[in-house]
Short mmCIF file of C-alpha atoms in Angstrom, two decimals:
data_model
loop_
_atom_site.label_atom_id
_atom_site.label_comp_id
_atom_site.label_asym_id
_atom_site.label_seq_id
_atom_site.Cartn_x
_atom_site.Cartn_y
_atom_site.Cartn_z
CA MET A 1 -62.36 25.67 -35.29
CA ALA A 2 -63.23 25.17 -38.87
CA THR A 3 -63.63 21.55 -39.99
CA ALA A 4 -62.81 20.03 -43.39
CA SER A 5 -66.46 20.01 -44.45
CA VAL A 6 -67.28 22.43 -47.27
CA ALA A 7 -71.06 21.97 -46.99
CA PHE A 8 -73.13 25.11 -46.98
CA LYS A 9 -74.03 26.53 -43.37
CA SER A 10 -76.71 28.74 -42.54
CA ARG A 11 -76.19 31.99 -40.63
CA GLU A 12 -77.20 30.44 -37.40
CA ASP A 13 -74.93 27.48 -37.86
CA HIS A 14 -72.08 29.76 -38.66
CA ARG A 15 -72.69 31.90 -35.63
CA LYS A 16 -72.72 28.76 -33.50
CA GLN A 17 -69.41 27.66 -35.02
CA ILE A 18 -67.71 30.87 -34.23
CA GLU A 19 -68.96 30.73 -30.69
CA LEU A 20 -67.65 27.13 -30.24
CA GLU A 21 -64.25 28.19 -31.66
CA GLU A 22 -64.09 31.05 -29.08
CA ALA A 23 -64.96 28.74 -26.25
CA ARG A 24 -62.27 26.29 -27.37
CA LYS A 25 -59.76 29.17 -27.41
CA ALA A 26 -60.82 30.29 -23.96
CA GLY A 27 -60.67 26.74 -22.58
CA LEU A 28 -64.34 26.53 -21.87
CA ALA A 29 -64.93 23.73 -24.39
CA PRO A 30 -62.89 20.59 -25.05
CA ALA A 31 -60.48 20.81 -27.99
CA GLU A 32 -61.17 19.19 -31.29
CA VAL A 33 -59.88 15.68 -31.90
CA ASP A 34 -58.35 14.54 -35.15
CA GLU A 35 -58.41 11.06 -36.84
CA ASP A 36 -55.71 9.59 -34.52
CA GLY A 37 -57.37 10.73 -31.43
CA LYS A 38 -54.96 13.77 -30.81
CA GLU A 39 -56.15 17.12 -29.76
CA ILE A 40 -55.99 19.91 -32.20
CA ASN A 41 -54.66 23.25 -30.92
CA PRO A 42 -57.56 25.73 -31.13
CA HIS A 43 -55.21 28.65 -31.81
CA ILE A 44 -54.10 27.18 -35.17
CA PRO A 45 -55.35 29.45 -37.94
CA GLN A 46 -58.10 28.11 -40.22
CA TYR A 47 -56.02 28.31 -43.37
CA MET A 48 -53.52 25.80 -41.72
CA SER A 49 -56.18 23.44 -40.10
CA SER A 50 -58.40 23.09 -43.13
CA ALA A 51 -57.35 20.39 -45.49
CA PRO A 52 -57.53 20.81 -49.28
CA TRP A 53 -60.71 19.73 -51.06
CA TYR A 54 -58.85 17.01 -53.13
CA LEU A 55 -57.91 15.12 -50.02
CA ASN A 56 -61.61 14.37 -49.23
CA ALA A 57 -60.93 14.56 -45.50
CA GLU A 58 -64.21 13.66 -43.67
CA ARG A 59 -62.94 14.64 -40.11
CA PRO A 60 -60.58 17.46 -39.02
CA SER A 61 -56.89 16.57 -39.09
CA LEU A 62 -53.51 18.04 -39.33
CA LYS A 63 -52.06 15.15 -41.27
CA HIS A 64 -51.89 17.24 -44.50
CA GLN A 65 -49.36 19.55 -42.66
CA ARG A 66 -47.00 16.78 -41.95
CA LYS A 67 -44.75 14.78 -44.33
CA TRP A 68 -47.19 11.88 -44.54
CA LYS A 69 -45.34 10.23 -47.44
CA SER A 70 -41.95 9.86 -45.49
CA ASP A 71 -40.81 6.29 -44.73
CA PRO A 72 -40.83 5.63 -40.90
CA ASN A 73 -38.03 3.08 -41.38
CA TYR A 74 -35.51 5.46 -42.86
CA THR A 75 -32.99 4.81 -40.18
CA LYS A 76 -32.73 1.23 -41.12
CA SER A 77 -31.72 1.79 -44.69
CA TRP A 78 -28.15 2.68 -45.47
CA TYR A 79 -25.52 2.22 -48.26
CA ASP A 80 -24.37 -1.29 -49.02
CA ARG A 81 -20.66 -0.67 -48.65
CA GLY A 82 -18.40 -2.43 -51.11
CA ALA A 83 -21.32 -4.20 -53.03
CA LYS A 84 -20.72 -4.94 -56.69
CA ILE A 85 -23.42 -5.53 -59.24
CA PHE A 86 -21.66 -6.62 -62.52
CA GLN A 87 -18.28 -7.78 -63.59
CA ALA A 88 -17.47 -7.02 -67.22
CA ASP A 89 -14.87 -8.89 -69.29
CA LYS A 90 -13.97 -6.17 -71.69
CA TYR A 91 -14.16 -2.32 -71.78
CA ARG A 92 -17.46 -0.73 -72.56
CA LYS A 93 -18.03 2.73 -74.27
CA GLY A 94 -18.51 5.41 -71.75
CA ALA A 95 -16.92 3.52 -68.79
CA CYS A 96 -14.12 4.77 -66.70
CA GLU A 97 -10.85 5.04 -68.69
CA ASN A 98 -8.72 4.09 -65.69
CA CYS A 99 -10.44 1.01 -64.17
CA GLY A 100 -13.38 0.23 -66.72
CA ALA A 101 -16.31 0.63 -64.33
CA MET A 102 -19.53 2.11 -65.83
CA THR A 103 -20.69 3.81 -62.64
CA HIS A 104 -18.12 6.58 -62.53
CA ASP A 105 -15.74 8.56 -64.78
CA ALA A 106 -12.04 8.84 -64.75
CA LYS A 107 -12.02 12.08 -62.72
CA SER A 108 -13.92 10.49 -59.90
CA CYS A 109 -12.14 7.15 -59.91
CA MET A 110 -10.92 6.08 -56.58
CA GLU A 111 -8.56 3.39 -57.84
CA ARG A 112 -4.88 4.02 -58.17
CA PRO A 113 -4.00 5.68 -61.61
CA ARG A 114 -2.81 2.96 -63.91
CA ARG A 115 0.14 3.49 -66.16
CA VAL A 116 -2.05 2.32 -69.09
CA GLY A 117 -5.78 2.56 -68.37
CA ALA A 118 -8.27 -0.30 -68.97
CA LYS A 119 -9.62 1.65 -71.97
CA TRP A 120 -6.48 0.68 -73.93
CA THR A 121 -5.38 -2.57 -72.26
CA ASN A 122 -8.83 -4.11 -71.99
CA MET A 123 -7.57 -6.00 -68.95
CA HIS A 124 -8.46 -6.12 -65.21
CA ILE A 125 -11.74 -4.44 -65.65
CA ALA A 126 -13.08 -3.31 -62.27
CA PRO A 127 -16.68 -4.31 -61.29
CA ASP A 128 -19.46 -1.81 -61.24
CA GLU A 129 -20.37 -0.42 -57.83
CA LYS A 130 -23.91 -0.44 -56.35
CA ILE A 131 -25.14 3.11 -56.33
CA GLU A 132 -28.07 3.79 -53.91
CA THR A 133 -29.96 7.05 -53.11
CA PHE A 134 -32.03 7.71 -49.99
CA GLU A 135 -34.42 10.40 -49.27
CA LEU A 136 -33.61 11.14 -45.67
CA ASP A 137 -35.51 13.62 -43.61
CA TYR A 138 -33.95 16.42 -41.29
CA ASP A 139 -32.99 13.98 -38.51
CA GLY A 140 -31.75 11.22 -40.87
CA LYS A 141 -29.28 13.53 -42.61
CA ARG A 142 -27.80 14.55 -39.29
CA ASP A 143 -27.78 11.14 -37.59
CA ARG A 144 -24.08 10.39 -37.19
CA TRP A 145 -24.72 6.82 -36.17
CA ASN A 146 -27.00 5.89 -39.16
CA GLY A 147 -25.74 2.74 -40.75
CA TYR A 148 -23.54 1.68 -37.85
CA ASP A 149 -23.54 -2.09 -37.00
CA ALA A 150 -23.49 -2.42 -33.20
CA SER A 151 -22.41 -6.12 -33.67
CA THR A 152 -18.97 -4.99 -34.92
CA TYR A 153 -18.16 -3.66 -31.38
CA ALA A 154 -18.08 -7.33 -30.13
CA ARG A 155 -14.73 -7.76 -31.94
CA VAL A 156 -13.20 -4.99 -29.78
CA ILE A 157 -14.57 -6.70 -26.59
CA GLU A 158 -13.27 -10.05 -27.64
CA ARG A 159 -9.86 -8.66 -28.26
CA TYR A 160 -9.55 -7.02 -24.98
CA GLU A 161 -10.89 -10.17 -23.13
CA ALA A 162 -8.22 -12.33 -24.95
CA ARG A 163 -5.62 -9.91 -23.85
CA ASP A 164 -6.60 -10.02 -20.27
CA GLU A 165 -6.79 -13.83 -20.37
CA ALA A 166 -3.29 -14.05 -21.75
CA ARG A 167 -1.98 -11.71 -19.09
CA LYS A 168 -3.52 -13.70 -16.36
CA LYS A 169 -2.17 -16.89 -17.68
CA TYR A 170 1.27 -15.37 -17.96
CA LEU A 171 1.24 -14.26 -14.42
CA LYS A 172 0.13 -17.62 -13.14
CA GLU A 173 2.97 -19.34 -15.09
CA GLN A 174 5.49 -16.86 -13.49
CA GLN A 175 4.16 -17.61 -10.07
CA LEU A 176 4.54 -21.32 -10.61
CA LYS A 177 8.14 -20.99 -11.77
CA LYS A 178 8.94 -18.95 -8.77
CA LEU A 179 7.45 -21.62 -6.40
CA GLU A 180 9.43 -24.36 -8.21
CA LYS A 181 12.61 -22.44 -7.83
CA SER A 182 12.07 -21.91 -4.18
CA ASN A 183 11.41 -25.60 -3.66
CA GLN A 184 14.70 -26.44 -5.37
CA ASN A 185 16.64 -24.13 -3.18
CA GLY A 186 15.86 -26.21 -0.10
CA GLU A 187 14.32 -25.73 3.23
CA GLU A 188 17.19 -23.77 4.56
CA ASP A 189 16.32 -20.56 2.68
CA ALA A 190 12.63 -21.14 3.16
CA ALA A 191 12.27 -18.89 6.15
CA SER A 192 14.19 -15.99 4.53
CA ASP A 193 12.33 -16.25 1.32
CA GLU A 194 8.80 -16.16 2.84
CA ASP A 195 8.63 -12.37 2.89
CA GLU A 196 9.97 -12.03 -0.66
CA GLU A 197 7.33 -14.50 -1.99
CA GLU A 198 4.63 -12.59 -0.27
CA ASP A 199 5.87 -9.33 -1.84
CA ASP A 200 6.05 -11.00 -5.21
CA LEU A 201 2.48 -12.19 -4.91
CA ARG A 202 1.44 -8.72 -4.00
CA VAL A 203 3.12 -7.40 -6.98
CA ASP A 204 1.52 -9.93 -9.21
CA GLU A 205 -1.96 -9.16 -7.78
CA ALA A 206 -1.23 -5.55 -8.48
CA LYS A 207 -0.37 -6.46 -12.09
CA VAL A 208 -3.68 -8.36 -12.40
CA ASP A 209 -5.70 -5.44 -11.04
CA GLU A 210 -3.66 -3.03 -13.29
CA SER A 211 -6.86 -2.03 -15.13
CA LYS A 212 -8.23 -0.78 -11.87
CA GLN A 213 -5.09 1.28 -11.12
CA MET A 214 -4.71 2.96 -14.51
CA ASP A 215 -6.27 6.11 -13.24
CA PHE A 216 -3.35 7.29 -11.13
CA ALA A 217 -2.52 10.05 -13.59
CA LYS A 218 -6.23 10.72 -14.58
CA VAL A 219 -7.04 14.38 -14.65
CA GLU A 220 -10.53 15.79 -15.08
CA LYS A 221 -10.46 19.03 -16.94
CA ARG A 222 -12.48 21.09 -19.21
CA VAL A 223 -11.73 20.23 -22.88
CA ARG A 224 -12.78 22.67 -25.69
CA THR A 225 -14.61 21.14 -28.59
CA THR A 226 -16.49 22.54 -31.63
CA GLY A 227 -19.71 22.06 -29.72
CA GLY A 228 -18.83 24.50 -27.15
CA GLY A 229 -16.87 22.41 -24.63
CA SER A 230 -17.46 19.26 -22.71
CA THR A 231 -15.89 17.61 -19.59
CA GLY A 232 -13.32 15.20 -20.91
CA THR A 233 -10.44 12.97 -19.46
CA VAL A 234 -6.99 13.96 -20.19
CA ARG A 235 -4.19 11.45 -19.21
CA ASN A 236 -0.82 12.82 -18.27
CA LEU A 237 1.72 10.08 -18.80
CA ARG A 238 4.65 11.96 -17.11
CA ILE A 239 5.77 10.80 -13.78
CA ARG A 240 5.50 13.67 -11.24
CA GLU A 241 8.86 12.95 -9.67
CA ASP A 242 10.72 13.73 -12.91
CA THR A 243 11.71 17.28 -13.75
CA ALA A 244 9.90 18.79 -16.73
CA LYS A 245 11.61 19.47 -19.94
CA TYR A 246 11.26 23.22 -19.78
CA LEU A 247 12.80 23.26 -16.27
CA LEU A 248 16.04 21.56 -17.14
CA ASN A 249 17.56 24.79 -18.63
CA LEU A 250 15.99 28.26 -17.59
CA GLU A 251 18.21 30.24 -20.00
CA VAL A 252 16.40 32.42 -22.45
CA ASN A 253 18.25 31.18 -25.58
CA SER A 254 18.04 27.49 -24.65
CA ALA A 255 16.11 24.82 -26.53
CA HIS A 256 12.59 25.89 -27.67
CA TYR A 257 9.59 24.15 -25.90
CA ASP A 258 6.34 23.87 -27.56
CA PRO A 259 3.64 23.79 -24.91
CA LYS A 260 0.91 22.60 -27.35
CA THR A 261 2.66 19.44 -28.49
CA ARG A 262 4.91 19.22 -25.26
CA SER A 263 7.87 18.66 -27.48
CA MET A 264 11.43 19.95 -27.16
CA ARG A 265 13.40 18.88 -30.26
CA GLU A 266 16.84 20.22 -29.40
CA ASP A 267 19.00 19.23 -26.42
CA PRO A 268 18.28 21.51 -23.47
CA LEU A 269 21.76 20.74 -21.90
CA PRO A 270 24.17 20.26 -24.77
CA ASP A 271 27.29 20.84 -22.65
CA ALA A 272 26.35 18.45 -19.88
CA ASP A 273 27.95 15.00 -19.40
CA PRO A 274 25.95 12.55 -21.64
CA ASN A 275 26.40 9.89 -18.86
CA GLU A 276 24.41 12.04 -16.46
CA LYS A 277 21.67 13.20 -18.78
CA PHE A 278 18.49 11.32 -18.95
CA TYR A 279 16.92 13.49 -21.71
CA GLY A 280 18.69 14.67 -24.83
CA GLY A 281 15.87 16.22 -26.85
CA ASP A 282 13.17 14.73 -29.05
CA ASN A 283 15.57 14.51 -31.99
CA GLN A 284 17.71 11.89 -30.15
CA TYR A 285 14.78 9.44 -30.59
CA ARG A 286 13.88 10.53 -33.94
CA ASN A 287 17.41 9.87 -35.37
CA SER A 288 18.31 6.68 -33.63
CA GLY A 289 17.10 3.16 -33.09
CA GLN A 290 13.96 1.95 -34.77
CA ALA A 291 12.69 5.41 -35.59
CA LEU A 292 15.45 5.80 -38.18
CA GLU A 293 14.75 2.41 -39.61
CA PHE A 294 11.18 3.19 -39.95
CA LYS A 295 11.96 6.49 -41.63
CA GLU A 296 14.18 4.67 -44.21
CA LEU A 297 11.44 2.16 -44.78
CA ASN A 298 9.00 4.98 -45.52
CA ILE A 299 11.35 6.64 -47.92
CA HIS A 300 11.96 3.36 -49.71
CA ALA A 301 8.19 2.81 -50.07
CA TRP A 302 7.83 6.26 -51.54
CA GLU A 303 10.50 5.82 -54.07
CA ALA A 304 9.29 2.31 -55.05
CA PHE A 305 5.75 3.76 -55.62
CA ASP A 306 7.12 6.53 -57.71
CA LYS A 307 8.98 4.03 -59.88
CA GLY A 308 5.88 1.88 -60.55
CA GLN A 309 5.88 -0.67 -57.71
CA ASP A 310 2.56 -1.49 -56.23
CA VAL A 311 3.52 -0.88 -52.63
CA HIS A 312 1.95 1.26 -49.87
CA MET A 313 3.29 1.64 -46.34
CA GLN A 314 -0.08 2.23 -44.72
CA ALA A 315 -2.23 -0.17 -46.91
CA ALA A 316 0.26 -3.22 -46.78
CA PRO A 317 3.00 -2.59 -44.30
CA SER A 318 4.14 -6.18 -44.26
CA GLN A 319 4.57 -6.18 -48.02
CA ALA A 320 6.48 -2.95 -47.86
CA GLU A 321 8.81 -4.29 -45.10
CA LEU A 322 9.46 -7.45 -46.98
CA LEU A 323 10.32 -5.57 -50.23
CA TYR A 324 12.60 -3.34 -48.29
CA LYS A 325 14.52 -6.44 -46.87
CA ASN A 326 14.85 -7.86 -50.39
CA PHE A 327 15.98 -4.47 -51.62
CA LYS A 328 18.82 -4.47 -48.98
CA VAL A 329 19.91 -7.94 -49.84
CA MET A 330 19.99 -7.15 -53.64
CA LYS A 331 21.90 -3.98 -52.89
CA GLU A 332 24.59 -5.70 -50.88
CA LYS A 333 24.83 -8.42 -53.62
CA LEU A 334 25.24 -5.62 -56.23
CA LYS A 335 27.89 -3.92 -54.17
CA SER A 336 29.84 -7.07 -53.77
CA GLN A 337 29.53 -7.77 -57.56
CA THR A 338 30.77 -4.26 -58.38
CA LYS A 339 33.70 -4.55 -55.89
CA ASP A 340 34.68 -7.90 -57.48
CA THR A 341 34.53 -6.38 -60.97
CA ILE A 342 36.84 -3.35 -59.86
CA VAL A 343 39.24 -5.73 -58.23
CA GLU A 344 39.50 -7.97 -61.23
CA LYS A 345 40.13 -4.96 -63.51
CA TYR A 346 42.36 -2.83 -61.27
CA GLY A 347 43.68 -5.28 -58.61
CA ASN A 348 43.52 -5.15 -54.91
CA ALA A 349 45.75 -2.61 -53.11
CA ALA A 350 45.73 -4.62 -49.88
CA ASP A 351 47.03 -7.75 -51.52
CA GLU A 352 49.56 -6.35 -53.90
CA ASP A 353 52.81 -4.79 -52.77
CA LYS A 354 53.33 -2.41 -55.72
CA LEU A 355 50.73 -0.53 -57.69
CA PRO A 356 51.19 0.18 -61.41
CA ARG A 357 52.93 3.45 -62.38
CA GLU A 358 49.90 4.72 -64.15
CA LEU A 359 47.73 4.53 -61.09
CA LEU A 360 50.46 6.18 -58.86
CA LEU A 361 51.02 9.12 -60.95
CA GLY A 362 47.38 9.45 -62.06
CA GLN A 363 48.25 10.57 -65.65
CA SER A 364 45.62 11.03 -68.29
CA GLU A 365 45.35 12.61 -71.85
CA ARG A 366 42.82 15.15 -70.85
CA GLN A 367 43.95 18.71 -70.32
CA VAL A 368 42.24 20.78 -67.76
CA GLU A 369 43.07 24.53 -66.99
CA TYR A 370 42.27 26.14 -63.59
CA ASP A 371 42.15 29.79 -62.41
CA ARG A 372 43.65 31.14 -59.20
CA ALA A 373 40.57 30.33 -57.21
CA GLY A 374 40.53 26.58 -58.35
CA ARG A 375 37.73 26.84 -60.73
CA ILE A 376 37.79 24.96 -64.14
CA ILE A 377 38.36 27.30 -67.08
CA LYS A 378 38.91 24.90 -69.81
CA GLY A 379 38.60 21.18 -70.24
CA GLN A 380 35.29 20.32 -68.65
CA GLU A 381 32.02 21.14 -70.53
CA ALA A 382 29.51 23.03 -68.39
CA ALA A 383 26.38 21.00 -67.60
CA LEU A 384 23.31 22.53 -69.09
CA PRO A 385 20.52 22.98 -66.59
CA ARG A 386 17.55 20.75 -67.33
CA SER A 387 14.07 22.13 -67.33
CA LYS A 388 10.86 20.33 -66.16
CA TYR A 389 9.26 21.21 -69.47
CA GLU A 390 9.76 19.15 -72.70
CA GLU A 391 12.80 20.37 -74.75
CA ASP A 392 13.50 20.04 -78.44
CA VAL A 393 10.06 18.98 -79.40
CA TYR A 394 9.31 19.92 -83.06
CA ILE A 395 5.65 20.02 -84.18
CA ASN A 396 3.90 20.52 -87.50
CA ASN A 397 6.93 19.60 -89.51
CA HIS A 398 9.12 22.46 -88.00
CA THR A 399 12.77 22.03 -87.67
CA THR A 400 13.18 24.64 -84.94
CA VAL A 401 11.24 25.17 -81.71
CA TRP A 402 8.74 28.00 -80.98
CA GLY A 403 10.61 31.10 -79.77
CA SER A 404 13.85 30.55 -81.74
CA TRP A 405 13.06 33.67 -83.95
CA TRP A 406 12.12 37.18 -82.89
CA ARG A 407 10.89 40.11 -84.97
CA ASP A 408 8.71 43.17 -84.40
CA HIS A 409 8.00 42.22 -80.82
CA GLN A 410 6.79 38.73 -81.82
CA TRP A 411 8.19 35.33 -81.25
CA GLY A 412 8.18 32.67 -84.14
CA TYR A 413 9.94 29.75 -85.81
CA LYS A 414 13.34 30.32 -87.25
CA CYS A 415 12.94 27.65 -89.84
CA CYS A 416 10.06 29.33 -91.69
CA LYS A 417 9.92 32.74 -89.91
CA GLN A 418 6.24 32.40 -89.00
CA THR A 419 4.68 34.14 -85.95
CA ILE A 420 1.68 31.91 -85.59
CA ARG A 421 2.16 29.09 -82.95
CA ASN A 422 0.01 26.42 -84.57
CA SER A 423 1.07 27.19 -88.22
CA TYR A 424 2.50 24.44 -90.46
CA CYS A 425 6.14 24.78 -91.58
CA THR A 426 6.53 26.14 -95.18
CA GLY A 427 10.31 26.16 -95.30
CA ALA A 428 12.31 28.40 -97.57
CA ALA A 429 9.38 28.81 -99.98
CA GLY A 430 7.35 30.28 -97.29
CA ILE A 431 10.05 32.74 -96.40
CA GLU A 432 10.35 33.89 -99.95
CA ALA A 433 6.61 34.30 -100.25
CA ALA A 434 6.47 36.33 -97.15
CA GLU A 435 9.20 38.56 -98.35
CA ALA A 436 7.36 39.11 -101.63
CA ALA A 437 4.09 39.90 -99.98
CA SER A 438 5.99 42.46 -97.73
CA ASP A 439 7.65 44.10 -100.56
CA LEU A 440 4.35 44.40 -102.50
CA MET A 441 2.61 45.84 -99.44
CA LYS A 442 5.42 48.33 -98.99
CA ALA A 443 5.08 49.36 -102.81
CA ASN A 444 1.37 49.77 -102.49
CA ILE A 445 1.88 52.06 -99.37
CA ALA A 446 4.38 54.03 -101.11
CA ARG A 447 2.15 54.58 -104.22
CA LYS A 448 -0.78 55.51 -102.07
CA GLU A 449 1.32 58.06 -100.12
CA ALA A 450 2.56 59.54 -103.50
CA ALA A 451 -1.02 59.84 -104.81
CA ALA A 452 -2.08 61.68 -101.65
CA GLU A 453 0.64 64.22 -102.02
CA ASP A 454 -0.13 64.95 -105.73
CA PRO A 455 -3.91 64.70 -106.30
CA THR A 456 -5.00 64.45 -109.98
CA PRO A 457 -7.35 67.13 -111.29
CA THR A 458 -10.88 65.96 -111.67
CA GLU A 459 -13.16 67.33 -114.51
CA GLU A 460 -16.11 69.43 -113.33
CA LYS A 461 -19.37 67.97 -114.15
CA LYS A 462 -22.21 70.00 -115.33
CA LEU A 463 -25.09 69.63 -112.95
CA ALA A 464 -28.77 69.62 -113.78
CA THR A 465 -31.32 71.69 -112.04
CA TRP A 466 -30.97 70.02 -108.66
CA GLY A 467 -27.78 68.08 -108.54
CA THR A 468 -28.23 65.30 -111.17
CA ASP A 469 -25.74 64.73 -113.95
CA VAL A 470 -26.75 65.87 -117.43
CA PRO A 471 -25.50 63.85 -120.35
CA ASP A 472 -23.68 65.78 -123.02
CA ASP A 473 -25.94 64.32 -125.90
CA LEU A 474 -29.15 65.25 -124.17
CA VAL A 475 -31.54 67.12 -126.42
CA LEU A 476 -34.85 68.34 -125.03
CA ASP A 477 -37.90 69.37 -127.09
CA ASP A 478 -39.32 72.74 -125.96
CA LYS A 479 -43.04 71.92 -126.73
CA LEU A 480 -42.81 68.60 -124.82
CA LEU A 481 -41.16 70.36 -122.02
CA ALA A 482 -43.79 72.98 -121.77
CA GLU A 483 -46.50 70.35 -121.73
CA ALA A 484 -44.55 68.34 -119.09
CA LEU A 485 -44.43 71.57 -116.82
CA LYS A 486 -48.12 71.96 -117.19
CA LYS A 487 -48.75 68.34 -116.21
CA GLU A 488 -46.33 68.76 -113.15
CA ASP A 489 -48.37 71.91 -112.07
CA GLN A 490 -51.65 70.05 -112.35
CA ARG A 491 -50.29 67.14 -110.47
CA LYS A 492 -49.20 69.40 -107.52
CA ARG A 493 -52.54 71.10 -107.49
CA GLU A 494 -54.26 67.69 -107.15
CA GLU A 495 -52.00 66.71 -104.34
CA LYS A 496 -52.98 69.98 -102.50
CA ASP A 497 -56.71 69.41 -102.95
CA GLU A 498 -57.83 65.72 -102.61
CA ARG A 499 -61.29 66.55 -103.79
CA LYS A 500 -60.13 67.18 -107.33
CA ARG A 501 -58.67 63.60 -107.45
CA LYS A 502 -60.73 61.59 -109.88
CA TYR A 503 -62.17 58.17 -109.01
CA ASN A 504 -60.53 56.36 -111.88
CA VAL A 505 -56.88 57.17 -111.77
CA ARG A 506 -54.72 56.41 -114.86
CA TRP A 507 -51.20 55.88 -114.29
CA ASN A 508 -48.48 56.15 -117.00
CA ASP A 509 -45.21 54.32 -116.28
CA GLU A 510 -43.40 55.75 -119.37
CA VAL A 511 -41.28 58.72 -118.25
CA THR A 512 -39.58 60.84 -120.80
CA ALA A 513 -36.62 63.17 -120.42
CA GLU A 514 -38.89 66.13 -120.58
CA ASP A 515 -40.99 64.79 -117.75
CA MET A 516 -37.91 64.30 -115.56
CA GLU A 517 -36.58 67.83 -116.44
CA ALA A 518 -40.04 69.34 -115.54
CA TYR A 519 -39.94 67.31 -112.31
CA ARG A 520 -36.48 68.70 -111.47
CA MET A 521 -37.40 72.26 -112.28
CA LYS A 522 -40.66 72.27 -110.12
CA ARG A 523 -39.10 70.38 -107.24
CA VAL A 524 -38.72 72.42 -104.15
CA HIS A 525 -35.25 72.12 -102.61
CA HIS A 526 -35.03 72.68 -98.94
CA ASP A 527 -31.73 74.52 -99.12
CA ASP A 528 -33.04 77.01 -101.69
CA PRO A 529 -33.30 80.42 -100.10
CA MET A 530 -36.09 81.48 -102.55
CA LYS A 531 -38.27 78.30 -101.81
CA ASP A 532 -40.76 80.45 -99.96
CA PHE A 533 -41.49 82.85 -103.00
CA LEU A 534 -42.21 79.97 -105.43
CA ASN A 535 -45.87 79.74 -106.65
#
């Protein structure tokens, strides 16, 4: 086993070290011990057991392979739930637009969306939450009980103990009342009631020991879970003497039974005598009694919340129930007021003997026409269907909506006949300008087409030696042209033979028309069929 020492070893020491490692692997020599006194596995490779040089490890150790910077008390640290760090008095820049807290934005705000956010009202600013971060290891991230306070379970135990004490106290009071009643009845009936009292006491004792007898319908069975299954307890609350729901009616088209939820919503025996039936379907309990009242309470809470009331059935059930009671009282009062107003205006038919002639005949000035099927043809305006989108909203100074005009497979505005959605309305002047531009464009297109049909004759230009234009007033001197041709021949010879190039080169920037003509005449054109015979 190689140690952390990096000192130089001789050949003999190196051989002894290898023999010691082989003996440790074979079990003939004791294993090496680290700083903590733990044995190091001799089969660990050297590149894993040897510590880096910058750790300055004096003795062999495997500490550098572990996460030695981790906090051993990671399980004791957890989030401080509900903690607040600062309460602001006014809105701050960059805070949540809904509640005004700086620790989150409006998208991740957990508060109920306000009608007008704290950014604009500058009121009811929510305090900043305490944000913490923990670096947990592999086990800490998967510890489902991390942060759980075991002392909170004492409340559950206290609640159950208080319930048991109240039950025992109630049973003792019932026994005392029965004894007092038996003493009042006299000694004549004492002998006949002894057996009954003993039975009552036995029943009371059975009630006291009810927690021990609650397992009468306890069934041990295999319950499938996400972890692969575990033996769990399933309680069956149905008494075995009763007939099951699905056995009440064995017809194929009878009420549907769902075995997963054990529910049968419809009545399995709809034609049977209701006095003899003990089960009429689950809908019987859903639409009667307190279930119907609870359903109405939920609906009222939803509607009140949609209309801006701060009410929630699950968060504050007492508040929701009180609000519902006040709503029913106000509704009855409003009904009575409406009834009194109608009675004052039209009278009460129960009190008066004769009704007015107008009410009996039901005459009115409105004329309504019907067809043979009884549908209204004339006299009643058809109700236009409302859309969930905004209607009759004019933008950018337009007087009509987008889509009120159609031309050349494009929608637009009818007021200015523009096909750009975000354009500004130009009115009648814009329509005239657009028509003028369209007429001008059509005239230009027609003129171009006419020019393409009748092309104008172009004058032929006299070309120079190799494609350049020759001015009409150009006059060349024959002597100067001959000299220029000689200079051009000499220049080409110098280009072919670099040895004839002089050391001091003189360059003349003044180019005459004769020089240009000589250059054109001597230039070799690649398309010339006689270029190979030149020179």
